[in-house]
Short mmCIF file of C-alpha atoms and ligand atoms in Angstrom, two decimals:
data_model
loop_
_atom_site.label_atom_id
_atom_site.label_comp_id
_atom_site.label_asym_id
_atom_site.label_seq_id
_atom_site.Cartn_x
_atom_site.Cartn_y
_atom_site.Cartn_z
CA MET A 1 9.35 -21.69 -15.26
CA GLN A 2 7.09 -24.34 -13.91
CA TYR A 3 5.28 -23.83 -10.72
CA GLN A 4 4.91 -26.32 -8.31
CA ILE A 5 1.69 -27.48 -6.56
CA ALA A 6 1.81 -26.88 -2.69
CA PRO A 7 0.29 -29.38 -0.54
CA LEU A 8 -2.70 -28.29 1.53
CA PHE A 9 -1.79 -26.43 4.44
CA CYS A 10 -4.83 -26.93 6.81
CA ARG A 11 -5.75 -30.30 7.81
CA PRO A 12 -9.17 -30.71 6.43
CA TRP A 13 -10.70 -33.22 9.11
CA THR A 14 -10.05 -30.26 11.80
CA LEU A 15 -12.21 -27.87 10.48
CA ASN A 16 -15.36 -26.82 12.22
CA GLY A 17 -18.37 -26.74 9.84
CA ILE A 18 -16.23 -27.28 6.40
CA SER A 19 -16.40 -30.57 5.29
CA PRO A 20 -13.23 -32.19 3.69
CA ARG A 21 -15.11 -33.00 0.66
CA LEU A 22 -15.54 -29.18 0.23
CA ILE A 23 -11.87 -28.57 0.77
CA GLU A 24 -10.88 -31.58 -1.67
CA SER A 25 -13.16 -30.70 -4.56
CA HIS A 26 -11.79 -27.05 -4.07
CA TYR A 27 -8.12 -27.88 -4.04
CA GLU A 28 -8.13 -30.33 -6.62
CA HIS A 29 -10.46 -28.38 -9.09
CA HIS A 30 -10.06 -24.70 -8.67
CA TYR A 31 -6.26 -24.42 -6.99
CA GLY A 32 -5.28 -27.23 -9.53
CA GLN A 33 -6.74 -25.82 -12.22
CA ALA A 34 -5.21 -22.66 -11.70
CA ILE A 35 -1.95 -23.98 -11.63
CA ASN A 36 -2.36 -26.15 -14.91
CA ARG A 37 -3.45 -23.17 -16.55
CA LEU A 38 -0.37 -20.93 -14.97
CA ASN A 39 1.78 -23.76 -16.33
CA ALA A 40 0.39 -23.88 -19.77
CA ILE A 41 0.07 -19.91 -20.19
CA THR A 42 3.69 -19.87 -19.00
CA ALA A 43 4.94 -22.32 -21.50
CA GLU A 44 3.11 -20.71 -24.40
CA LEU A 45 4.82 -17.30 -23.35
CA GLU A 46 7.96 -18.69 -23.04
CA SER A 47 7.58 -20.58 -26.62
CA LEU A 48 6.93 -17.11 -28.24
CA ASP A 49 9.30 -14.80 -29.47
CA PRO A 50 8.35 -11.27 -28.29
CA GLU A 51 10.15 -9.67 -31.03
CA THR A 52 7.83 -11.11 -33.85
CA THR A 53 4.50 -12.00 -31.72
CA PRO A 54 1.96 -9.46 -32.05
CA PRO A 55 1.78 -7.42 -29.06
CA ASP A 56 -1.90 -8.18 -28.29
CA VAL A 57 -1.09 -11.95 -28.14
CA ILE A 58 1.51 -11.11 -25.65
CA ASN A 59 -0.82 -8.71 -23.67
CA ARG A 60 -3.56 -11.45 -23.62
CA LEU A 61 -1.21 -14.26 -22.68
CA LYS A 62 0.23 -11.94 -19.72
CA ARG A 63 -3.30 -10.89 -18.46
CA ASP A 64 -4.15 -14.62 -18.12
CA GLN A 65 -1.03 -15.51 -16.87
CA PHE A 66 -1.43 -12.78 -14.03
CA THR A 67 -5.00 -13.84 -13.29
CA GLU A 68 -3.96 -17.88 -12.64
CA LEU A 69 -0.70 -16.63 -10.55
CA ASN A 70 -3.04 -14.56 -8.38
CA SER A 71 -5.51 -17.17 -8.25
CA THR A 72 -2.58 -19.81 -7.06
CA LEU A 73 -0.94 -17.40 -4.50
CA LEU A 74 -4.47 -16.70 -3.14
CA HIS A 75 -5.76 -20.22 -2.89
CA GLU A 76 -2.61 -21.21 -1.17
CA LEU A 77 -3.08 -18.28 1.37
CA TYR A 78 -6.70 -19.47 1.65
CA PHE A 79 -6.01 -22.80 2.83
CA ALA A 80 -3.26 -21.49 5.04
CA SER A 81 -5.65 -19.25 6.75
CA LEU A 82 -8.00 -22.37 7.97
CA GLY A 83 -7.25 -24.79 10.52
CA GLY A 84 -7.38 -22.94 13.84
CA ASP A 85 -10.21 -21.97 16.37
CA GLY A 86 -10.62 -18.31 15.06
CA ARG A 87 -11.00 -17.19 18.59
CA ALA A 88 -8.82 -14.72 20.04
CA PRO A 89 -5.84 -13.82 17.88
CA PRO A 90 -2.53 -14.09 19.90
CA GLU A 91 -0.73 -11.10 21.37
CA THR A 92 1.38 -9.67 18.28
CA ILE A 93 -1.18 -9.75 15.60
CA ALA A 94 -4.00 -8.99 18.07
CA ASN A 95 -1.96 -5.65 19.01
CA ALA A 96 -1.16 -4.94 15.24
CA ILE A 97 -4.90 -5.18 14.44
CA ALA A 98 -5.59 -3.10 17.26
CA ARG A 99 -3.29 -0.63 16.19
CA ASP A 100 -4.35 -0.58 12.57
CA PHE A 101 -8.24 -0.96 12.96
CA GLY A 102 -9.15 0.24 16.45
CA SER A 103 -10.05 -3.04 17.63
CA VAL A 104 -10.04 -6.68 16.78
CA ASP A 105 -13.81 -6.22 16.82
CA ARG A 106 -13.82 -3.39 14.47
CA TRP A 107 -11.39 -5.35 12.04
CA ARG A 108 -13.56 -8.40 12.42
CA HIS A 109 -16.92 -6.26 11.33
CA GLU A 110 -15.14 -4.56 8.44
CA PHE A 111 -13.60 -7.69 7.12
CA ILE A 112 -17.12 -9.57 7.41
CA ALA A 113 -18.52 -6.61 5.52
CA LEU A 114 -16.31 -6.82 2.65
CA ALA A 115 -16.97 -10.61 2.48
CA THR A 116 -20.51 -10.00 2.61
CA ALA A 117 -20.84 -7.27 -0.11
CA LEU A 118 -19.20 -10.04 -2.31
CA SER A 119 -22.09 -12.62 -1.54
CA GLY A 120 -23.32 -13.73 -5.11
CA ARG A 121 -20.39 -12.30 -6.79
CA SER A 122 -16.91 -13.07 -6.91
CA GLY A 123 -13.50 -12.02 -5.46
CA TRP A 124 -11.51 -12.34 -2.33
CA VAL A 125 -11.07 -10.44 0.83
CA LEU A 126 -7.68 -9.91 2.22
CA LEU A 127 -5.99 -8.71 5.26
CA THR A 128 -3.06 -7.02 3.82
CA TYR A 129 0.33 -6.02 5.16
CA LEU A 130 1.80 -2.72 3.31
CA PRO A 131 5.56 -2.25 4.43
CA ARG A 132 5.38 1.33 2.87
CA ASP A 133 3.08 2.39 5.39
CA GLY A 134 4.07 -0.47 8.02
CA ARG A 135 0.36 -1.06 8.62
CA LEU A 136 -2.47 -3.84 7.87
CA ILE A 137 -5.18 -2.90 5.79
CA ASN A 138 -8.41 -5.23 4.61
CA GLN A 139 -9.36 -5.07 1.10
CA THR A 140 -11.22 -6.70 -1.65
CA ALA A 141 -9.70 -8.14 -4.61
CA SER A 142 -11.82 -9.11 -7.44
CA ASP A 143 -11.25 -11.32 -10.45
CA HIS A 144 -7.90 -12.73 -8.51
CA GLY A 145 -6.37 -9.27 -8.99
CA GLN A 146 -6.53 -5.67 -7.86
CA ASN A 147 -3.90 -6.87 -5.01
CA ILE A 148 -2.50 -3.53 -3.23
CA ALA A 149 1.00 -3.02 -5.07
CA GLY A 150 3.83 -4.28 -2.73
CA GLY A 151 1.28 -5.42 -0.33
CA ILE A 152 1.69 -8.91 1.71
CA PRO A 153 -1.58 -10.60 2.14
CA ILE A 154 -1.68 -12.58 5.77
CA LEU A 155 -5.06 -13.65 5.49
CA ALA A 156 -7.81 -14.56 2.64
CA ILE A 157 -11.26 -15.68 2.17
CA ASP A 158 -12.40 -16.89 -0.96
CA MET A 159 -15.79 -15.61 -1.78
CA TYR A 160 -16.06 -17.34 -5.34
CA GLU A 161 -19.22 -19.43 -4.96
CA HIS A 162 -17.01 -22.70 -5.68
CA ALA A 163 -15.69 -22.06 -2.21
CA TYR A 164 -19.07 -22.57 -0.60
CA GLN A 165 -21.75 -23.62 -2.74
CA LEU A 166 -21.17 -27.32 -2.09
CA GLU A 167 -21.99 -27.10 1.20
CA PHE A 168 -23.57 -23.94 2.16
CA GLY A 169 -25.75 -23.45 -1.09
CA ALA A 170 -26.44 -19.52 -1.59
CA ASN A 171 -25.71 -18.83 2.36
CA ALA A 172 -22.64 -17.14 2.24
CA ALA A 173 -23.44 -15.27 5.55
CA ALA A 174 -23.35 -18.87 6.86
CA TYR A 175 -19.77 -19.51 5.20
CA ILE A 176 -18.35 -16.61 6.20
CA ALA A 177 -19.32 -17.17 9.67
CA THR A 178 -17.73 -20.65 9.53
CA PHE A 179 -14.44 -19.40 8.01
CA MET A 180 -14.30 -16.79 10.77
CA ARG A 181 -14.64 -19.82 13.18
CA ASN A 182 -11.92 -21.58 11.41
CA ILE A 183 -8.98 -18.85 11.34
CA GLU A 184 -5.72 -20.18 12.12
CA TRP A 185 -4.49 -17.29 13.90
CA ASN A 186 -0.81 -18.69 14.61
CA ALA A 187 0.05 -19.06 11.26
CA THR A 188 -1.55 -15.86 10.24
CA GLN A 189 0.83 -14.06 13.36
CA ALA A 190 3.80 -15.98 11.81
CA ARG A 191 2.86 -14.48 8.34
CA TYR A 192 2.45 -11.11 9.84
CA GLU A 193 6.19 -11.30 11.50
CA ASP A 194 7.44 -12.32 8.19
CA ALA A 195 5.81 -9.41 6.30
CA VAL A 196 6.90 -6.79 8.76
CA ALA A 197 10.63 -8.18 8.46
CA VAL A 198 10.15 -6.55 4.66
CA LYS A 199 11.66 -3.48 4.30
CA PRO A 200 9.33 -0.46 2.99
CA PRO A 201 10.38 1.08 -0.62
CA ARG A 202 13.24 3.21 -0.61
CA ARG A 203 12.85 6.88 -0.13
CA LEU A 204 14.38 9.90 -1.92
CA GLU A 205 17.44 10.19 0.10
CA GLN A 206 19.39 13.16 -0.22
CA LYS A 207 22.94 12.29 1.76
CA GLN A 208 24.17 15.75 1.88
CA PHE A 209 21.03 17.13 3.75
CA VAL A 210 20.72 13.68 5.96
CA ASP A 211 20.81 16.11 9.25
CA LEU A 212 18.94 19.12 8.05
CA PRO A 213 15.57 19.27 9.83
CA SER A 214 12.56 18.74 7.26
CA ILE A 215 8.83 19.34 7.77
CA THR A 216 6.18 17.69 5.38
CA PRO A 217 3.70 19.65 3.41
CA GLU A 218 0.89 17.85 5.36
CA GLU A 219 2.46 19.33 8.61
CA VAL A 220 2.88 22.79 7.16
CA LYS A 221 -0.43 23.00 6.19
CA ALA A 222 -1.71 21.71 9.75
CA MET A 223 0.23 24.51 11.31
CA LEU A 224 -1.22 26.89 8.70
CA ASP A 225 -4.69 25.59 9.41
CA SER A 226 -4.00 25.90 13.32
CA GLY A 227 -3.28 29.45 12.95
CA ALA A 228 0.40 28.64 14.51
CA GLY A 229 3.01 31.46 13.72
CA VAL A 230 5.29 30.17 10.94
CA GLN A 231 7.42 32.01 8.17
CA ILE A 232 7.36 30.51 5.04
CA ILE A 233 9.62 31.32 2.40
CA ASP A 234 9.53 30.44 -1.43
CA THR A 235 12.92 30.09 -2.34
CA ARG A 236 12.53 29.05 -6.11
CA PRO A 237 15.47 30.37 -8.03
CA ARG A 238 14.78 33.89 -9.83
CA HIS A 239 14.81 32.18 -13.59
CA TYR A 240 12.38 29.93 -12.33
CA SER A 241 10.10 32.23 -10.50
CA THR A 242 9.85 34.68 -13.68
CA ARG A 243 7.80 32.24 -15.49
CA ALA A 244 5.75 30.78 -12.34
CA GLN A 245 2.12 31.90 -12.10
CA ASP A 246 1.31 30.51 -8.53
CA MET A 247 2.88 30.16 -5.21
CA MET A 248 1.96 28.92 -1.81
CA GLU A 249 -0.86 31.09 0.05
CA GLY A 250 0.89 32.13 2.86
CA ALA A 251 4.44 32.20 1.62
CA VAL A 252 6.64 34.83 0.82
CA TRP A 253 9.21 34.49 -2.41
CA ARG A 254 12.65 35.52 -1.69
CA ASP A 255 15.72 35.30 -4.20
CA PRO A 256 17.80 32.30 -2.80
CA GLU A 257 21.00 34.20 -4.25
CA ARG A 258 20.41 37.09 -1.87
CA VAL A 259 19.73 35.77 1.39
CA ASN A 260 21.87 38.18 3.32
CA ASP A 261 19.55 41.01 1.62
CA TRP A 262 16.47 39.75 3.39
CA ILE A 263 17.56 37.35 6.39
CA GLY A 264 17.34 40.78 8.61
CA GLU A 265 13.43 40.75 7.93
CA LEU A 266 12.80 37.39 9.60
CA SER A 267 12.05 36.80 13.32
CA LYS A 268 13.92 34.35 15.43
CA THR A 269 11.11 33.64 17.62
CA GLU A 270 8.98 31.96 14.97
CA PRO A 271 10.05 28.80 12.87
CA VAL A 272 10.88 29.26 9.18
CA VAL A 273 10.32 27.02 6.29
CA THR A 274 11.86 27.46 3.03
CA PHE A 275 10.94 25.35 -0.20
CA CYS A 276 12.05 25.25 -3.89
CA VAL A 277 10.35 23.70 -6.91
CA TYR A 278 10.86 20.10 -6.39
CA GLY A 279 12.51 20.21 -2.81
CA PHE A 280 16.15 18.99 -3.94
CA HIS A 281 18.79 21.71 -3.15
CA ILE A 282 17.86 25.47 -2.95
CA GLY A 283 15.27 25.20 -0.12
CA CYS A 284 17.46 22.71 1.81
CA GLU A 285 20.33 25.16 1.16
CA THR A 286 18.58 28.16 2.21
CA ALA A 287 17.44 26.19 5.27
CA ALA A 288 20.79 25.46 6.18
CA THR A 289 21.89 28.99 5.79
CA LEU A 290 19.09 30.08 7.93
CA ARG A 291 19.78 27.55 10.70
CA LYS A 292 23.59 28.57 10.86
CA ALA A 293 22.59 32.00 11.48
CA GLY A 294 20.30 30.79 14.32
CA PHE A 295 16.98 30.67 12.88
CA ASP A 296 14.63 27.49 13.57
CA ALA A 297 14.48 26.81 9.86
CA ARG A 298 13.11 23.69 8.34
CA TYR A 299 12.92 22.53 4.64
CA MET A 300 9.82 21.28 2.97
CA PRO A 301 10.53 17.88 0.98
CA GLY A 302 8.88 17.85 -2.67
CA GLY A 303 8.85 21.63 -2.85
CA HIS A 304 6.00 23.64 -4.60
CA TYR A 305 5.08 20.91 -6.34
CA ALA A 306 4.40 18.66 -3.47
CA TRP A 307 2.41 21.63 -1.99
CA LYS A 308 0.27 21.65 -5.01
CA ALA A 309 -0.22 18.02 -5.06
CA ILE A 310 -1.81 17.76 -1.60
CA LYS A 311 -4.05 20.46 -2.83
CA GLY A 312 -2.31 23.29 -0.62
CA PRO A 313 -3.90 26.63 -1.24
CA VAL A 314 -2.25 28.80 -3.74
CA LYS A 315 -1.99 32.44 -4.97
CA LEU A 316 -1.17 34.57 -7.94
CA PHE A 317 2.32 34.99 -7.83
CA GLU A 318 3.29 38.42 -6.90
FE1 LIG B 1 -11.32 -20.67 -4.96
#
């Protein structure tokens, strides 16, 4: 694969306080070098036989390829982040930022703080949309890496000294302020609109239980912490529970094979939560049985191990 150079997105002569000379040098020498190195490394990788090449050689080349590819992508985003007047973001992106950061001002202060922390060092500060969470987050990406997995960066400031030294010397604060005054919010909003169209990663789906109400381990924990009345039933199978050492604090174990023996102990006025080992079947089936009998029962996805993974309190298995 040959990576193609992208034309400059911003118009250098329109920038306020950043000269065309700085952008030209940055584009030609740093972005251009990243593309050239990326192509050279990629060609080298393609010419090697992965079956006979020492793994260390492949590993080193892949690491370098990752660095240059990310440098390429982030430089393209950086040049596309400039060219506006940096003032008020348009409505859609302003509302999204306010939703996820509290206010545009709070976002701005956090973004500037992250950039300031990179003064005299190197790296990027990115505003990134994460489809998994449907939210925006600021992040630092050192060494052209460390990007949030699955995240889509929509705004970038380059904090490598080559991005500003020519014009601002060591005065990173002046460079950051100038960058903020030149943000192209309309293009950033357009990237945000594209990013939100990306579907989140697929979640575990159990088609047979799709209509069965569930309650997350975090919600169960909040219920217990608040002192709300809830009946929690550990329905791990008998063969499994004989070797179990711990169980959820606040839960009782009941044999899922013998629901009829213990269903009479339950109260219909308090909600019921059931769970099994991993949350696949037995907790769900028990919740379905209890619902049919008129109980307000829900299953806890992830089961016993999700409870332990959120550091929910456990006790010795009785
Ligand atoms: Fe750069």
